Amino acid sequence: EVLRSVDWGGDPHNKAIAVSEGDEIRLSPRKSFERWREVVRLRSDPWTLTQSESAEALRRHLVESLYRRTRGALRMAETMQLSLLPDSIPTLENWELSAHYEPAAGGRVGGDWYDAFELRDGRLIVVLGDVAGHGIAAAGTMAQLRNALRAQLFAGTSPAEALDELNAFCEHLMPRAFATVVVARIDLTTGQVEA
């Protein structure tokens, strides 16, 4: 802040020098020949060309740095998310399974996942899930939920019980997490689906 004094030919706030003109009131500081000095605050000296160029270069550097950091975080989240999706889904006799994953528009990575695996007794588990949010936090939450659910299902817990356990897990250990999950356990010989 550089304080400056500016001299005016009259105080525009002094009502004694206001002149009535019809329905309007116009301040006429020129009617008063008393000097009025205003102190200008919260201003700096005007920037030189060198200072303006330096500020612009700093702004450009910060924007580029933020862009690089954001791209790195997105790549890390994408790598984490893709590493947790199954490399392949089971190939089954008399059944045809296929899966395709594509990140949301704009390349925003988040907590979407799918899973498919056979249980030891020959039944098939199919899972679709989505954790609210985007980025590393959502991908990390997805990893925890996916693995907790997988363990429950592989141990033989029914889909409904596994989802109840997953909900309890979230409420206790991840109270801010919000996810939508659908689980189906399929008997491959009869085609009966338990959800």
Coordinates of C-alpha atoms in Angstrom, one line a residue:
E1 CA 0.0 0.0 0.0
V2 CA 1.3 3.4 -1.0
L3 CA -0.7 6.3 0.6
R4 CA -1.4 9.2 -1.7
S5 CA -3.0 12.5 -1.1
V6 CA -5.3 14.0 -3.8
D7 CA -6.4 17.6 -3.5
W8 CA -9.9 18.6 -4.8
G9 CA -11.5 22.0 -5.2
G10 CA -14.1 21.3 -2.5
D11 CA -15.5 18.5 -0.4
P12 CA -18.1 16.5 -2.4
H13 CA -19.5 15.1 0.8
N14 CA -20.2 18.5 2.4
K15 CA -24.0 19.1 2.2
A16 CA -23.5 22.8 2.7
I17 CA -22.2 23.2 -0.8
A18 CA -25.0 21.2 -2.5
V19 CA -27.1 23.2 -4.9
S20 CA -30.7 22.3 -5.7
E21 CA -31.6 22.1 -9.4
G22 CA -35.3 21.1 -9.7
D23 CA -35.9 17.7 -8.2
E24 CA -32.3 16.7 -8.3
I25 CA -29.5 17.6 -6.0
R26 CA -26.1 18.0 -7.6
L27 CA -22.9 18.5 -5.5
S28 CA -21.1 21.6 -6.7
P29 CA -17.7 21.5 -5.0
R30 CA -16.6 24.3 -7.4
K31 CA -18.9 26.6 -5.5
S32 CA -16.6 26.1 -2.5
F33 CA -13.0 27.3 -2.9
E34 CA -11.8 25.4 0.1
R35 CA -9.3 22.8 -0.6
W36 CA -10.4 19.2 0.2
R37 CA -7.7 16.6 0.5
E38 CA -8.5 12.9 0.1
V39 CA -6.1 10.2 1.2
V40 CA -6.2 7.3 -1.2
R41 CA -5.6 3.9 0.5
L42 CA -5.3 0.3 -0.5
R43 CA -3.5 1.1 -3.7
S44 CA 0.0 0.5 -4.9
D45 CA 2.2 2.4 -7.2
P46 CA 1.5 1.5 -10.8
W47 CA 3.4 -1.6 -11.9
T48 CA 6.3 -1.2 -14.3
L49 CA 6.4 -3.2 -17.5
T50 CA 9.0 -5.5 -15.9
Q51 CA 6.8 -6.2 -12.9
S52 CA 3.8 -6.9 -15.1
E53 CA 5.8 -9.3 -17.3
S54 CA 7.2 -11.1 -14.1
A55 CA 3.6 -11.4 -12.7
E56 CA 2.4 -12.9 -16.0
A57 CA 5.3 -15.3 -16.1
L58 CA 4.6 -16.4 -12.6
R59 CA 0.9 -16.9 -13.4
R60 CA 1.8 -19.0 -16.4
H61 CA 4.2 -21.1 -14.4
L62 CA 1.6 -21.8 -11.7
V63 CA -1.1 -22.8 -14.2
E64 CA 1.3 -25.2 -16.0
S65 CA 2.4 -26.7 -12.6
L66 CA -1.2 -27.1 -11.5
Y67 CA -2.0 -28.8 -14.9
R68 CA 0.9 -31.2 -14.5
R69 CA 0.0 -32.1 -11.0
T70 CA -3.7 -32.7 -11.9
R71 CA -2.7 -34.8 -14.9
G72 CA -0.4 -36.9 -12.7
A73 CA -3.1 -37.4 -10.1
L74 CA -5.6 -38.5 -12.8
R75 CA -3.0 -40.9 -14.3
M76 CA -2.4 -42.4 -10.8
A77 CA -6.2 -42.8 -10.1
E78 CA -6.7 -44.3 -13.6
T79 CA -3.8 -46.7 -13.0
M80 CA -5.2 -47.7 -9.6
Q81 CA -8.7 -48.2 -10.9
L82 CA -7.7 -50.2 -14.0
S83 CA -5.4 -52.4 -11.9
L84 CA -8.3 -53.4 -9.8
L85 CA -10.6 -54.4 -12.6
P86 CA -10.3 -58.0 -13.6
D87 CA -7.7 -58.8 -16.3
S88 CA -10.3 -61.2 -17.7
I89 CA -13.6 -62.7 -16.9
P90 CA -14.4 -66.4 -16.8
T91 CA -14.9 -68.4 -19.9
L92 CA -17.8 -70.7 -19.3
E93 CA -19.3 -73.6 -21.2
N94 CA -22.8 -72.7 -22.5
W95 CA -22.5 -69.1 -21.2
E96 CA -21.2 -66.0 -22.9
L97 CA -19.8 -63.2 -20.7
S98 CA -18.4 -60.0 -21.9
A99 CA -17.3 -56.8 -20.2
H100 CA -16.2 -53.3 -21.3
Y101 CA -15.0 -50.5 -19.2
E102 CA -14.7 -46.9 -20.3
P103 CA -14.0 -43.9 -18.0
A104 CA -16.5 -41.1 -17.8
A105 CA -16.5 -38.2 -20.2
G106 CA -13.5 -36.0 -19.9
G107 CA -11.4 -38.9 -18.7
R108 CA -12.6 -38.5 -15.1
V109 CA -11.6 -41.6 -13.2
G110 CA -13.6 -42.7 -10.2
G111 CA -15.0 -45.6 -8.3
D112 CA -16.8 -47.6 -11.0
W113 CA -16.0 -51.3 -11.0
Y114 CA -17.2 -54.7 -12.2
D115 CA -16.1 -58.1 -11.2
A116 CA -16.9 -61.7 -12.2
F117 CA -15.4 -64.9 -10.8
E118 CA -16.3 -68.5 -10.2
L119 CA -16.7 -69.9 -6.7
R120 CA -15.2 -73.2 -5.6
D121 CA -18.6 -74.8 -5.9
G122 CA -18.9 -73.8 -9.6
R123 CA -21.4 -70.9 -9.2
L124 CA -20.6 -67.6 -10.8
I125 CA -20.5 -64.2 -9.0
V126 CA -21.1 -61.0 -11.0
V127 CA -20.7 -57.6 -9.4
L128 CA -21.3 -54.0 -10.6
G129 CA -20.4 -51.2 -8.3
D130 CA -20.0 -47.4 -8.2
V131 CA -18.4 -45.3 -5.5
A132 CA -19.6 -41.7 -5.5
G133 CA -17.0 -39.2 -6.5
H134 CA -13.9 -39.1 -8.8
G135 CA -10.2 -39.2 -8.5
I136 CA -7.8 -41.0 -6.2
A137 CA -10.1 -40.9 -3.2
A138 CA -12.9 -42.7 -5.1
A139 CA -10.6 -45.2 -6.7
G140 CA -9.1 -46.0 -3.3
T141 CA -12.5 -46.4 -1.7
M142 CA -13.5 -48.7 -4.6
A143 CA -10.4 -50.8 -4.0
Q144 CA -11.3 -51.3 -0.4
L145 CA -15.0 -52.1 -1.0
R146 CA -14.2 -54.4 -3.9
N147 CA -11.8 -56.5 -1.9
A148 CA -14.0 -56.6 1.2
L149 CA -16.9 -57.8 -0.9
R150 CA -14.9 -60.3 -2.8
A151 CA -13.6 -61.9 0.4
Q152 CA -17.2 -62.2 1.8
L153 CA -18.5 -63.7 -1.5
F154 CA -15.6 -66.1 -1.9
A155 CA -16.1 -67.3 1.7
G156 CA -19.6 -68.5 0.6
T157 CA -21.7 -65.6 2.1
S158 CA -24.9 -65.0 0.1
P159 CA -25.1 -61.8 -1.9
A160 CA -27.6 -60.2 0.5
E161 CA -25.5 -61.1 3.5
A162 CA -22.3 -60.0 1.8
L163 CA -23.9 -56.6 1.0
D164 CA -25.1 -56.3 4.6
E165 CA -21.6 -57.0 5.8
L166 CA -20.2 -54.5 3.3
N167 CA -22.6 -51.8 4.5
A168 CA -21.5 -52.5 8.1
F169 CA -17.9 -52.3 7.0
C170 CA -18.6 -48.9 5.4
E171 CA -20.5 -47.5 8.4
H172 CA -17.8 -48.5 10.8
L173 CA -14.6 -47.9 8.9
M174 CA -15.5 -45.6 6.0
P175 CA -18.5 -43.5 7.2
R176 CA -18.1 -40.9 4.4
A177 CA -18.1 -43.4 1.6
F178 CA -21.2 -43.9 -0.5
A179 CA -21.5 -46.7 -3.0
T180 CA -24.1 -48.5 -5.1
V181 CA -23.5 -52.2 -5.6
V182 CA -25.4 -55.0 -7.3
V183 CA -24.3 -58.6 -6.8
A184 CA -25.7 -61.8 -8.5
R185 CA -24.7 -65.3 -7.7
I186 CA -25.6 -67.6 -10.6
D187 CA -26.0 -71.4 -10.6
L188 CA -24.5 -72.3 -14.0
T189 CA -26.3 -75.6 -14.3
T190 CA -29.9 -74.4 -13.5
G191 CA -29.5 -70.7 -14.5
Q192 CA -31.0 -69.7 -11.1
V193 CA -29.9 -66.2 -10.0
E194 CA -29.6 -65.1 -6.4
A195 CA -29.2 -61.4 -5.9

